[in-house]
PDB file of C-alpha atoms in Angstrom:
ATOM      1  CA  MET T   1       0.000   0.000   0.000  1.00  0.00           C
ATOM      2  CA  ALA T   2       1.082   3.560  -0.641  1.00  0.00           C
ATOM      3  CA  LEU T   3      -0.038   7.026   0.310  1.00  0.00           C
ATOM      4  CA  LEU T   4      -1.003   9.095  -2.716  1.00  0.00           C
ATOM      5  CA  ASN T   5      -0.445  12.836  -3.166  1.00  0.00           C
ATOM      6  CA  ILE T   6      -3.687  14.821  -2.861  1.00  0.00           C
ATOM      7  CA  LEU T   7      -4.013  17.785  -5.233  1.00  0.00           C
ATOM      8  CA  HIS T   8      -5.069  21.112  -3.714  1.00  0.00           C
ATOM      9  CA  PHE T   9      -7.347  23.799  -5.114  1.00  0.00           C
ATOM     10  CA  PRO T  10      -6.722  25.752  -7.354  1.00  0.00           C
ATOM     11  CA  ASP T  11      -4.652  23.053  -9.129  1.00  0.00           C
ATOM     12  CA  PRO T  12      -6.100  22.888 -12.681  1.00  0.00           C
ATOM     13  CA  ARG T  13      -5.867  19.064 -12.728  1.00  0.00           C
ATOM     14  CA  LEU T  14      -8.819  19.041 -10.309  1.00  0.00           C
ATOM     15  CA  ARG T  15     -10.938  20.337 -13.222  1.00  0.00           C
ATOM     16  CA  THR T  16     -10.314  17.234 -15.370  1.00  0.00           C
ATOM     17  CA  VAL T  17     -13.398  15.171 -16.205  1.00  0.00           C
ATOM     18  CA  ALA T  18     -12.782  11.513 -15.352  1.00  0.00           C
ATOM     19  CA  LYS T  19     -13.132   8.651 -17.841  1.00  0.00           C
ATOM     20  CA  ALA T  20     -15.021   5.412 -17.244  1.00  0.00           C
ATOM     21  CA  VAL T  21     -13.194   2.426 -15.797  1.00  0.00           C
ATOM     22  CA  THR T  22     -13.206  -0.479 -18.244  1.00  0.00           C
ATOM     23  CA  GLU T  23     -10.808  -2.982 -16.651  1.00  0.00           C
ATOM     24  CA  PHE T  24     -11.327  -4.457 -13.211  1.00  0.00           C
ATOM     25  CA  ASP T  25      -7.926  -5.996 -12.565  1.00  0.00           C
ATOM     26  CA  GLU T  26      -5.351  -6.355  -9.794  1.00  0.00           C
ATOM     27  CA  GLU T  27      -3.822  -2.965 -10.651  1.00  0.00           C
ATOM     28  CA  LEU T  28      -7.209  -1.313 -10.094  1.00  0.00           C
ATOM     29  CA  ARG T  29      -7.724  -3.154  -6.782  1.00  0.00           C
ATOM     30  CA  GLN T  30      -4.273  -1.993  -5.623  1.00  0.00           C
ATOM     31  CA  PHE T  31      -5.159   1.576  -6.554  1.00  0.00           C
ATOM     32  CA  VAL T  32      -8.406   1.272  -4.563  1.00  0.00           C
ATOM     33  CA  SER T  33      -6.394   0.025  -1.582  1.00  0.00           C
ATOM     34  CA  ASP T  34      -4.015   3.000  -1.908  1.00  0.00           C
ATOM     35  CA  MET T  35      -7.010   5.351  -2.145  1.00  0.00           C
ATOM     36  CA  PHE T  36      -8.461   4.015   1.103  1.00  0.00           C
ATOM     37  CA  GLU T  37      -5.105   4.287   2.867  1.00  0.00           C
ATOM     38  CA  THR T  38      -4.731   7.888   1.666  1.00  0.00           C
ATOM     39  CA  MET T  39      -8.298   8.832   2.656  1.00  0.00           C
ATOM     40  CA  TYR T  40      -8.006   7.356   6.158  1.00  0.00           C
ATOM     41  CA  GLU T  41      -4.565   8.908   6.724  1.00  0.00           C
ATOM     42  CA  ALA T  42      -5.656  12.407   5.572  1.00  0.00           C
ATOM     43  CA  PRO T  43      -8.149  11.960   7.442  1.00  0.00           C
ATOM     44  CA  GLY T  44     -11.286  12.190   5.331  1.00  0.00           C
ATOM     45  CA  ILE T  45     -14.585  10.422   4.699  1.00  0.00           C
ATOM     46  CA  GLY T  46     -14.308  10.374   0.903  1.00  0.00           C
ATOM     47  CA  LEU T  47     -11.755  10.643  -1.870  1.00  0.00           C
ATOM     48  CA  ALA T  48     -12.154  10.705  -5.660  1.00  0.00           C
ATOM     49  CA  ALA T  49      -9.470   9.458  -8.038  1.00  0.00           C
ATOM     50  CA  THR T  50      -9.326  12.938  -9.620  1.00  0.00           C
ATOM     51  CA  GLN T  51      -8.008  14.298  -6.315  1.00  0.00           C
ATOM     52  CA  VAL T  52      -4.916  12.095  -6.598  1.00  0.00           C
ATOM     53  CA  ASP T  53      -4.365  12.975 -10.279  1.00  0.00           C
ATOM     54  CA  ARG T  54      -5.850   9.777 -11.677  1.00  0.00           C
ATOM     55  CA  HIS T  55      -8.710  10.705 -13.932  1.00  0.00           C
ATOM     56  CA  ILE T  56     -10.933   7.651 -13.774  1.00  0.00           C
ATOM     57  CA  ARG T  57     -14.506   7.394 -12.449  1.00  0.00           C
ATOM     58  CA  LEU T  58     -13.676   5.949  -9.050  1.00  0.00           C
ATOM     59  CA  LEU T  59     -14.286   7.106  -5.499  1.00  0.00           C
ATOM     60  CA  VAL T  60     -13.820   5.637  -2.056  1.00  0.00           C
ATOM     61  CA  MET T  61     -15.660   6.570   1.109  1.00  0.00           C
ATOM     62  CA  ASP T  62     -16.353   5.597   4.684  1.00  0.00           C
ATOM     63  CA  VAL T  63     -18.819   7.752   6.600  1.00  0.00           C
ATOM     64  CA  SER T  64     -19.014   5.413   9.614  1.00  0.00           C
ATOM     65  CA  GLU T  65     -17.945   6.748  13.016  1.00  0.00           C
ATOM     66  CA  ALA T  66     -15.783   3.657  13.587  1.00  0.00           C
ATOM     67  CA  ARG T  67     -14.240   3.995  10.087  1.00  0.00           C
ATOM     68  CA  ASN T  68     -15.007   0.354   9.391  1.00  0.00           C
ATOM     69  CA  GLN T  69     -17.473   0.529   6.479  1.00  0.00           C
ATOM     70  CA  PRO T  70     -15.335   1.234   3.414  1.00  0.00           C
ATOM     71  CA  ARG T  71     -17.211   1.567   0.145  1.00  0.00           C
ATOM     72  CA  CYS T  72     -15.729   1.816  -3.343  1.00  0.00           C
ATOM     73  CA  LEU T  73     -17.861   3.194  -6.174  1.00  0.00           C
ATOM     74  CA  ILE T  74     -16.649   2.796  -9.741  1.00  0.00           C
ATOM     75  CA  ASN T  75     -18.465   4.428 -12.664  1.00  0.00           C
ATOM     76  CA  PRO T  76     -21.151   5.693 -10.252  1.00  0.00           C
ATOM     77  CA  GLU T  77     -24.468   7.048 -11.507  1.00  0.00           C
ATOM     78  CA  ILE T  78     -27.208   8.781  -9.572  1.00  0.00           C
ATOM     79  CA  LEU T  79     -30.466   7.219 -10.763  1.00  0.00           C
ATOM     80  CA  GLU T  80     -32.802   9.261  -8.562  1.00  0.00           C
ATOM     81  CA  ALA T  81     -32.410  12.247  -6.266  1.00  0.00           C
ATOM     82  CA  ASP T  82     -34.962  13.953  -4.037  1.00  0.00           C
ATOM     83  CA  GLY T  83     -35.285  16.202  -1.051  1.00  0.00           C
ATOM     84  CA  GLU T  84     -32.846  18.906  -0.109  1.00  0.00           C
ATOM     85  CA  GLU T  85     -30.311  19.125   2.660  1.00  0.00           C
ATOM     86  CA  GLU T  86     -27.822  21.811   3.590  1.00  0.00           C
ATOM     87  CA  MET T  87     -24.682  20.594   5.305  1.00  0.00           C
ATOM     88  CA  ASP T  88     -21.227  21.926   6.117  1.00  0.00           C
ATOM     89  CA  GLU T  89     -18.783  20.391   3.653  1.00  0.00           C
ATOM     90  CA  GLY T  90     -15.037  20.241   3.667  1.00  0.00           C
ATOM     91  CA  CYS T  91     -12.655  18.700   1.168  1.00  0.00           C
ATOM     92  CA  LEU T  92      -9.210  17.121   1.281  1.00  0.00           C
ATOM     93  CA  SER T  93      -8.373  19.225  -1.790  1.00  0.00           C
ATOM     94  CA  VAL T  94      -9.496  22.422  -0.026  1.00  0.00           C
ATOM     95  CA  PRO T  95      -7.896  21.854   3.392  1.00  0.00           C
ATOM     96  CA  GLY T  96      -9.097  23.839   6.375  1.00  0.00           C
ATOM     97  CA  PHE T  97     -12.267  25.264   4.822  1.00  0.00           C
ATOM     98  CA  TYR T  98     -15.866  24.291   5.561  1.00  0.00           C
ATOM     99  CA  GLU T  99     -18.934  25.856   3.992  1.00  0.00           C
ATOM    100  CA  LYS T 100     -22.639  25.067   3.742  1.00  0.00           C
ATOM    101  CA  VAL T 101     -23.689  23.378   0.491  1.00  0.00           C
ATOM    102  CA  ARG T 102     -27.186  22.309  -0.617  1.00  0.00           C
ATOM    103  CA  ARG T 103     -27.524  18.812  -2.043  1.00  0.00           C
ATOM    104  CA  ALA T 104     -30.159  16.124  -2.532  1.00  0.00           C
ATOM    105  CA  GLU T 105     -31.105  14.512   0.777  1.00  0.00           C
ATOM    106  CA  HIS T 106     -31.819  11.069  -0.694  1.00  0.00           C
ATOM    107  CA  ILE T 107     -30.288   9.408  -3.756  1.00  0.00           C
ATOM    108  CA  ARG T 108     -30.436   6.071  -5.546  1.00  0.00           C
ATOM    109  CA  VAL T 109     -27.038   5.046  -6.908  1.00  0.00           C
ATOM    110  CA  ARG T 110     -25.721   2.422  -9.302  1.00  0.00           C
ATOM    111  CA  ALA T 111     -21.990   1.642  -9.320  1.00  0.00           C
ATOM    112  CA  HIS T 112     -19.484  -1.164  -9.667  1.00  0.00           C
ATOM    113  CA  ASP T 113     -17.251  -2.273  -6.831  1.00  0.00           C
ATOM    114  CA  GLU T 114     -13.514  -2.933  -7.256  1.00  0.00           C
ATOM    115  CA  ASN T 115     -14.271  -6.452  -8.522  1.00  0.00           C
ATOM    116  CA  GLY T 116     -16.625  -5.215 -11.235  1.00  0.00           C
ATOM    117  CA  THR T 117     -19.852  -6.269  -9.492  1.00  0.00           C
ATOM    118  CA  LEU T 118     -22.690  -3.870 -10.271  1.00  0.00           C
ATOM    119  CA  ASN T 119     -24.715  -2.711  -7.254  1.00  0.00           C
ATOM    120  CA  GLU T 120     -27.693  -0.438  -6.721  1.00  0.00           C
ATOM    121  CA  PHE T 121     -28.450   1.125  -3.364  1.00  0.00           C
ATOM    122  CA  GLU T 122     -30.086   4.073  -1.670  1.00  0.00           C
ATOM    123  CA  ALA T 123     -28.258   6.630   0.435  1.00  0.00           C
ATOM    124  CA  GLU T 124     -29.368   9.545   2.583  1.00  0.00           C
ATOM    125  CA  GLY T 125     -27.907  12.116   4.922  1.00  0.00           C
ATOM    126  CA  ILE T 126     -24.121  12.278   5.172  1.00  0.00           C
ATOM    127  CA  GLU T 127     -23.696   9.230   2.909  1.00  0.00           C
ATOM    128  CA  ALA T 128     -25.743  10.850   0.120  1.00  0.00           C
ATOM    129  CA  VAL T 129     -23.883  14.144   0.551  1.00  0.00           C
ATOM    130  CA  CYS T 130     -20.497  12.409   0.441  1.00  0.00           C
ATOM    131  CA  ILE T 131     -21.367  10.499  -2.743  1.00  0.00           C
ATOM    132  CA  GLN T 132     -22.576  13.666  -4.479  1.00  0.00           C
ATOM    133  CA  HIS T 133     -19.486  15.594  -3.339  1.00  0.00           C
ATOM    134  CA  GLU T 134     -17.094  12.916  -4.617  1.00  0.00           C
ATOM    135  CA  MET T 135     -19.030  12.464  -7.863  1.00  0.00           C
ATOM    136  CA  ASP T 136     -18.644  16.201  -8.473  1.00  0.00           C
ATOM    137  CA  HIS T 137     -14.866  15.665  -8.412  1.00  0.00           C
ATOM    138  CA  LEU T 138     -15.264  13.133 -11.234  1.00  0.00           C
ATOM    139  CA  GLU T 139     -16.869  15.944 -13.278  1.00  0.00           C
ATOM    140  CA  GLY T 140     -14.087  18.421 -12.459  1.00  0.00           C
ATOM    141  CA  LYS T 141     -16.241  20.277  -9.932  1.00  0.00           C
ATOM    142  CA  LEU T 142     -15.394  21.255  -6.347  1.00  0.00           C
ATOM    143  CA  PHE T 143     -17.632  22.221  -3.438  1.00  0.00           C
ATOM    144  CA  VAL T 144     -16.255  25.781  -3.666  1.00  0.00           C
ATOM    145  CA  ASP T 145     -18.061  26.059  -7.024  1.00  0.00           C
ATOM    146  CA  TYR T 146     -21.329  26.198  -5.055  1.00  0.00           C
ATOM    147  CA  LEU T 147     -20.123  29.268  -3.148  1.00  0.00           C
ATOM    148  CA  SER T 148     -20.245  32.930  -4.115  1.00  0.00           C
ATOM    149  CA  ASN T 149     -17.369  34.257  -6.228  1.00  0.00           C
ATOM    150  CA  LEU T 150     -16.223  36.313  -3.245  1.00  0.00           C
ATOM    151  CA  LYS T 151     -15.970  33.297  -0.910  1.00  0.00           C
ATOM    152  CA  ARG T 152     -14.359  31.104  -3.584  1.00  0.00           C
ATOM    153  CA  ASN T 153     -11.746  33.772  -4.400  1.00  0.00           C
ATOM    154  CA  ARG T 154     -10.930  34.283  -0.707  1.00  0.00           C
ATOM    155  CA  ILE T 155     -10.378  30.546  -0.276  1.00  0.00           C
ATOM    156  CA  ARG T 156      -8.244  30.419  -3.449  1.00  0.00           C
ATOM    157  CA  SER T 157      -6.119  33.354  -2.236  1.00  0.00           C
ATOM    158  CA  LYS T 158      -5.550  31.822   1.198  1.00  0.00           C
ATOM    159  CA  LEU T 159      -4.601  28.428  -0.248  1.00  0.00           C
ATOM    160  CA  VAL T 160      -2.225  29.966  -2.824  1.00  0.00           C
ATOM    161  CA  LYS T 161      -0.584  31.996  -0.048  1.00  0.00           C
ATOM    162  CA  THR T 162      -0.210  28.868   2.120  1.00  0.00           C
ATOM    163  CA  LEU T 163       1.311  26.911  -0.792  1.00  0.00           C
ATOM    164  CA  LYS T 164       3.821  29.718  -1.449  1.00  0.00           C
ATOM    165  CA  GLN T 165       4.797  29.797   2.238  1.00  0.00           C
ATOM    166  CA  GLN T 166       5.288  26.021   2.271  1.00  0.00           C
ATOM    167  CA  ALA T 167       7.446  26.194  -0.856  1.00  0.00           C
ATOM    168  CA  SER T 168       9.848  28.744   0.627  1.00  0.00           C
TER     169      SER T 168
END
């Protein structure tokens, strides 16, 4: 297993739209394992492949308190969405910032697991929010895109300043 490097906003690679996964092989399963290790170490509750500069439609998540319910979604699709929920969101690619974002409260999802098995399930609350947040990454979208231009630019400025300080 290996820790992967997480890209930080405003890195333009975070805007890349991910491509579908077509091969479910040992290399993919190893990547999934590395994704989980990286997510847990960060620590976070979700991580999309785009965030580690791999532009495939894959995300990992674990919203359980005990961090013992890992879930891998490959080529995920939202089949149904209803209700509305506003929740504070953060992001491993936008470290240190949390803002309220409105999302569907309940979703029905179809996705493959790391072995290629197709599953359908329903999610609500934090699980639904996490899936939608990570799926946005696969489309090149970040939670800051839901914010006003003023808030987004302030966050960008602070992160760029932090990156410059770390580099010197």
